[in-house]
Tab-separated table of C-alpha atoms in Angstrom:
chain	number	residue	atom	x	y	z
L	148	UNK	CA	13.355	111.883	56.747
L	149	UNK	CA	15.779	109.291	57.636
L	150	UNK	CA	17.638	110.080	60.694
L	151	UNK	CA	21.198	108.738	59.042
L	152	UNK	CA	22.498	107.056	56.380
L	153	UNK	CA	25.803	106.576	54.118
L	154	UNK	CA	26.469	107.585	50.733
L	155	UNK	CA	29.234	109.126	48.143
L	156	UNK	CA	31.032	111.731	49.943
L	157	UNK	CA	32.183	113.262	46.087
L	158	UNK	CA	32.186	112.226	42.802
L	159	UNK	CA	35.099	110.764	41.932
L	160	UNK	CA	37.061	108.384	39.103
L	161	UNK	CA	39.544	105.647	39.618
L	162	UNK	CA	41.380	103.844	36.568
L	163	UNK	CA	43.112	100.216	36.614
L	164	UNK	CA	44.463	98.258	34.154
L	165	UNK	CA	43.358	94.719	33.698
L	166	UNK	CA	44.821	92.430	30.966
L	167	UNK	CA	45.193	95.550	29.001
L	168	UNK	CA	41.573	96.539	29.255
L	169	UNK	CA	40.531	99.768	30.888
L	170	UNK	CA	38.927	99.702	33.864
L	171	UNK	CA	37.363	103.413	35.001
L	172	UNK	CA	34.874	103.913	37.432
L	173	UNK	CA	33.321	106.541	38.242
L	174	UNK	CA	30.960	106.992	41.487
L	175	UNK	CA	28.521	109.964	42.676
L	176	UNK	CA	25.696	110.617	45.002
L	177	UNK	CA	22.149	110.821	42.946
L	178	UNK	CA	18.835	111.346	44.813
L	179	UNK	CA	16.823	111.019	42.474
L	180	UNK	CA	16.421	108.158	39.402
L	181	UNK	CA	16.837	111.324	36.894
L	182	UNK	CA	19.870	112.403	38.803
L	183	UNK	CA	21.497	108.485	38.236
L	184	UNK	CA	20.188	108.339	34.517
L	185	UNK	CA	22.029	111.634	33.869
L	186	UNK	CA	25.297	110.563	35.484
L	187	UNK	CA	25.252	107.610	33.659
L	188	UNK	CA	24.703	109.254	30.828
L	189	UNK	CA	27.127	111.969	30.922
L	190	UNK	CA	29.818	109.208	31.246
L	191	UNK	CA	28.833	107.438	28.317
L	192	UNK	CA	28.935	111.169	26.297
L	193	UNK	CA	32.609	111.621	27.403
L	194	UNK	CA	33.398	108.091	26.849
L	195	UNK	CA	31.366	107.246	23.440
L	196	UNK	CA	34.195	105.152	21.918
L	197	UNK	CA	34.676	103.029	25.248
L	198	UNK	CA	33.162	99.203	24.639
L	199	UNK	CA	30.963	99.189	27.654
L	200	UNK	CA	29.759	101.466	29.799
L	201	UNK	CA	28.295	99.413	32.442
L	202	UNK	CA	25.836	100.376	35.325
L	203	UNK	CA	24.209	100.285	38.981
L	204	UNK	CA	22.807	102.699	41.395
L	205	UNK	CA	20.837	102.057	44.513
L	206	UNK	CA	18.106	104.663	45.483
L	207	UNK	CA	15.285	105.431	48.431
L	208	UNK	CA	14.988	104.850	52.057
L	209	UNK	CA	14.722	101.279	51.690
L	210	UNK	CA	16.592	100.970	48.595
L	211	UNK	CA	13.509	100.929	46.967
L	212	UNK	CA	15.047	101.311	43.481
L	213	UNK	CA	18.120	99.087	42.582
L	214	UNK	CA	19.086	98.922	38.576
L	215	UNK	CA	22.027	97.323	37.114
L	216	UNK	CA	23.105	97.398	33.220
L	217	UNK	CA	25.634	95.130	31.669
L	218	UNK	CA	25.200	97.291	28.433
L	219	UNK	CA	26.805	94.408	26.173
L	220	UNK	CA	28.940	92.392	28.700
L	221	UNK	CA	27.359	88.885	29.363
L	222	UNK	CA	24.501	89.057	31.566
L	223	UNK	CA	24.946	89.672	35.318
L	224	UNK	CA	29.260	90.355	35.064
L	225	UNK	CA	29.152	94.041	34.993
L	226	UNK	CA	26.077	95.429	36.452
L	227	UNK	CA	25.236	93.091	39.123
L	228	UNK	CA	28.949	92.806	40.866
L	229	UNK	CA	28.885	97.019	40.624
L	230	UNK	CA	25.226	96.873	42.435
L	231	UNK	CA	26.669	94.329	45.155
L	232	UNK	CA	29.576	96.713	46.433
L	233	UNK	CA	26.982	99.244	47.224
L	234	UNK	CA	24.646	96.861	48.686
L	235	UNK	CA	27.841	95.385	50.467
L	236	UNK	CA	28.723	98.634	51.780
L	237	UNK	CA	25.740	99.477	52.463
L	238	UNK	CA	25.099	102.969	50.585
L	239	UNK	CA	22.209	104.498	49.556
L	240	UNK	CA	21.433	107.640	46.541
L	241	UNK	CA	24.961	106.489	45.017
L	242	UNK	CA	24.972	105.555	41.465
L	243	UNK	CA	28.414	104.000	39.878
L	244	UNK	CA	29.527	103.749	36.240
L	245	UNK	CA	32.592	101.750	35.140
L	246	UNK	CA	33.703	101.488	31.758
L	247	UNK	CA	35.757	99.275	29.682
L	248	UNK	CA	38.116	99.766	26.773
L	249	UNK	CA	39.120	96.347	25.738
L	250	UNK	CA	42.480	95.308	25.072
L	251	UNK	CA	41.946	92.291	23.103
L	252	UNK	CA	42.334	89.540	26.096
L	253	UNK	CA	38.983	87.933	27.445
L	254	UNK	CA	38.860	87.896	30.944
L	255	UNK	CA	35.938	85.197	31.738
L	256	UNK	CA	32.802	85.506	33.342
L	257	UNK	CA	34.555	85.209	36.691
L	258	UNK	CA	37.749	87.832	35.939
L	259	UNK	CA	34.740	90.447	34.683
L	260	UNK	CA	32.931	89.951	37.507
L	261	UNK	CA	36.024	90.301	39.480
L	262	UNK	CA	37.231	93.390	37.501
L	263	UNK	CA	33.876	95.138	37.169
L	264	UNK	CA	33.497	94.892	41.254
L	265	UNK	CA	37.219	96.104	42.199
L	266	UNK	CA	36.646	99.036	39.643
L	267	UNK	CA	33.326	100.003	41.488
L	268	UNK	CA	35.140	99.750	45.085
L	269	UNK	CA	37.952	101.869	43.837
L	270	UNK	CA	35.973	104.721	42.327
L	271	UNK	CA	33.969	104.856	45.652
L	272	UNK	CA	37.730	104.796	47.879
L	273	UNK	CA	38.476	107.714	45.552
L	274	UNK	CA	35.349	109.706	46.269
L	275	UNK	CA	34.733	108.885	49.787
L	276	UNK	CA	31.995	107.457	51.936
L	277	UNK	CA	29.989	110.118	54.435
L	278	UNK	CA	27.499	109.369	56.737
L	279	UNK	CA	24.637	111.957	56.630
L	280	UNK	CA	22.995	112.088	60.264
L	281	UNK	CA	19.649	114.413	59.965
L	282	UNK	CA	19.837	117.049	62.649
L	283	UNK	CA	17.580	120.194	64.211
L	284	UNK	CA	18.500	123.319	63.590
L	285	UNK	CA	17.549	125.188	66.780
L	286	UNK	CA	17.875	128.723	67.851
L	287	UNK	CA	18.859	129.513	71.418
L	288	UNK	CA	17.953	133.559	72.335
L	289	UNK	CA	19.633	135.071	75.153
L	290	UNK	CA	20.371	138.311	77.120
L	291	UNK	CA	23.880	139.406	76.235
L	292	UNK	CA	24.835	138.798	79.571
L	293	UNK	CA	24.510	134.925	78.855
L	294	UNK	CA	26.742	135.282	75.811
L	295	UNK	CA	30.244	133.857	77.298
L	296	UNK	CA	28.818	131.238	79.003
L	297	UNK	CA	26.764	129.739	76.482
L	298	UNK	CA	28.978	130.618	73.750
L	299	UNK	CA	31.326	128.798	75.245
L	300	UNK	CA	30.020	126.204	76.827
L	301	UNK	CA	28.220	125.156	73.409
L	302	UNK	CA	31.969	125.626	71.410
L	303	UNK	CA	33.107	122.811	73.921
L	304	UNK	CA	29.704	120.457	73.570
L	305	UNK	CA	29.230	117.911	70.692
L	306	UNK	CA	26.591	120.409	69.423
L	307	UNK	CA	28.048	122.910	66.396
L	308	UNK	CA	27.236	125.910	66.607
L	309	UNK	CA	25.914	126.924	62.991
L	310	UNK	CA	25.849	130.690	63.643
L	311	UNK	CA	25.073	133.920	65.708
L	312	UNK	CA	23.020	136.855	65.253
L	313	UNK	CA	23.274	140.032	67.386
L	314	UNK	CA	19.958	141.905	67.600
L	315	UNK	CA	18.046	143.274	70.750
L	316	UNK	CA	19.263	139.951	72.520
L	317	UNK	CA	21.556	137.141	70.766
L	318	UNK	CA	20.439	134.301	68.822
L	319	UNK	CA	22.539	131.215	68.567
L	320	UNK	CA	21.951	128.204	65.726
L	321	UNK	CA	22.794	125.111	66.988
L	322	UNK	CA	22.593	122.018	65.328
L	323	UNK	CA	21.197	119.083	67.421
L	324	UNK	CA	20.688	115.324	66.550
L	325	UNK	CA	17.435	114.922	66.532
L	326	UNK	CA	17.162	112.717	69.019
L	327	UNK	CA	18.961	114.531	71.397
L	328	UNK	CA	16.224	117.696	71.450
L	329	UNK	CA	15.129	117.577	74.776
L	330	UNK	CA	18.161	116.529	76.388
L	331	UNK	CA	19.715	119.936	74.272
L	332	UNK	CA	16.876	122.127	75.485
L	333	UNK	CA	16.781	121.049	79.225
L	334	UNK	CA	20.977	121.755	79.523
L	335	UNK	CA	20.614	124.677	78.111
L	336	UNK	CA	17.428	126.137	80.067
L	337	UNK	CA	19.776	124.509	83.135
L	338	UNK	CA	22.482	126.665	82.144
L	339	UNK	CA	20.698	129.614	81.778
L	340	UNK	CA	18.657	129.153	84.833
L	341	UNK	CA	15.419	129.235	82.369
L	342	UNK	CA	16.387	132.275	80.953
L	343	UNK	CA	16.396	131.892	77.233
L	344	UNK	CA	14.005	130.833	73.930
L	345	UNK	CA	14.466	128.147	72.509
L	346	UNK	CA	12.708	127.107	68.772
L	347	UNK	CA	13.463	124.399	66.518
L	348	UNK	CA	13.511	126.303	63.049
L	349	UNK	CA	14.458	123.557	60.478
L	350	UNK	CA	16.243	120.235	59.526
L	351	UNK	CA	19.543	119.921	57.811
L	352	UNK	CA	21.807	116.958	57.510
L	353	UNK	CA	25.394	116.955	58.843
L	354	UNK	CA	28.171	115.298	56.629
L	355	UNK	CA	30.672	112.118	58.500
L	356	UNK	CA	33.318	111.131	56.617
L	357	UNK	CA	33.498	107.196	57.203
L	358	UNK	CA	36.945	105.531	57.132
């Protein structure tokens, strides 16, 4: 799994106005081709009467799948300028539709490549950009007698504390960058002069949001 990278934070829609054509893009987070096929095609559903629907989404660990469709506009001023702004900012599993009602001015190769890539950066502002960093999930057990101090002292770490459970001792979920395992396990066995369990139970990733 891949220890971090940015994305859609929501899906989201932004609307501008350009020569009296409108301009609405919409942007989500698809991990999977299916997923970005549906989305696209949802959008063209609600917006069947729209002149274009244009495309691009950028998939995989090392963007392994990158698609762009003009659907009608002249070839590479719709599709290609949406597929740059996520390659420009660098996003992964995001897939962005903008479509166009005309409004009866042409805009030129350049002012629809122009329009087309403003659209795509302002449906992304409106739905955010998050960083997912992949991090353990590890359980801490203790005596109750440790529970103040490592409560605590894990409440005022850069570790979050996912959750407790109170049985014959306590068990506290912690979530750790996984990088930082060992250097979590030995401050904690420090602090509990080697008193306590510690297991890594699972992976989860932990949402930024990236101004």
């Amino acid at each position: 799994m891949r220890e971090s990278y940015m994305t859609a934070g929501s899906s989201a829609s932004a609307e501008l106005l350009i020569q009296k054509s409108r301009f609405i893009g919409f942007a989500a987070r698809a991990e999977t081709e299916q997923e970005a096929i549906d989305f696209i095609n949802s959008i063209k559903e609600q917006h069947r009467s729209a002149n274009h629907n244009c495309s691009a989404y950028m998939l995989g660990e090392h963007d392994s799948i990158q698609k762009a469709n003009d659907d009608g506009e002249p070839s590479g001023t719709a599709g290609v300028p949406i597929l740059e702004v996520l390659k420009k900012k660098g996003l992964k599993d995001t897939v962005i539709v903008v479509t166009r009602y005309f409004g009866g001015i042409k805009l030129g190769s350049g002012g629809l490549i122009r329009a087309y890539g403003k659209a795509a950066s302002e449906a992304l502002a409106a739905a955010g950009i998050v960083e997912r960093r992949l991090h353990a999930v590890i359980k801490v057990t203790i005596d109750y007698t440790w529970l103040g101090k490592v409560e605590n002292e894990i409440r005022q770490s850069v570790y979050p504390l996912k959750g407790l459970e109170y049985t014959d001792g306590v068990q506290l979920f912690v979530h750790v960058p996984v990088a930082e395992e060992d250097i979590f396990s030995d401050w904690i066995q420090d602090m509990t002069n080697g008193q306590s369990d510690i297991l890594r139970i699972n992976e989860e990733y932990l949402e930024f949001p990236v101004k």
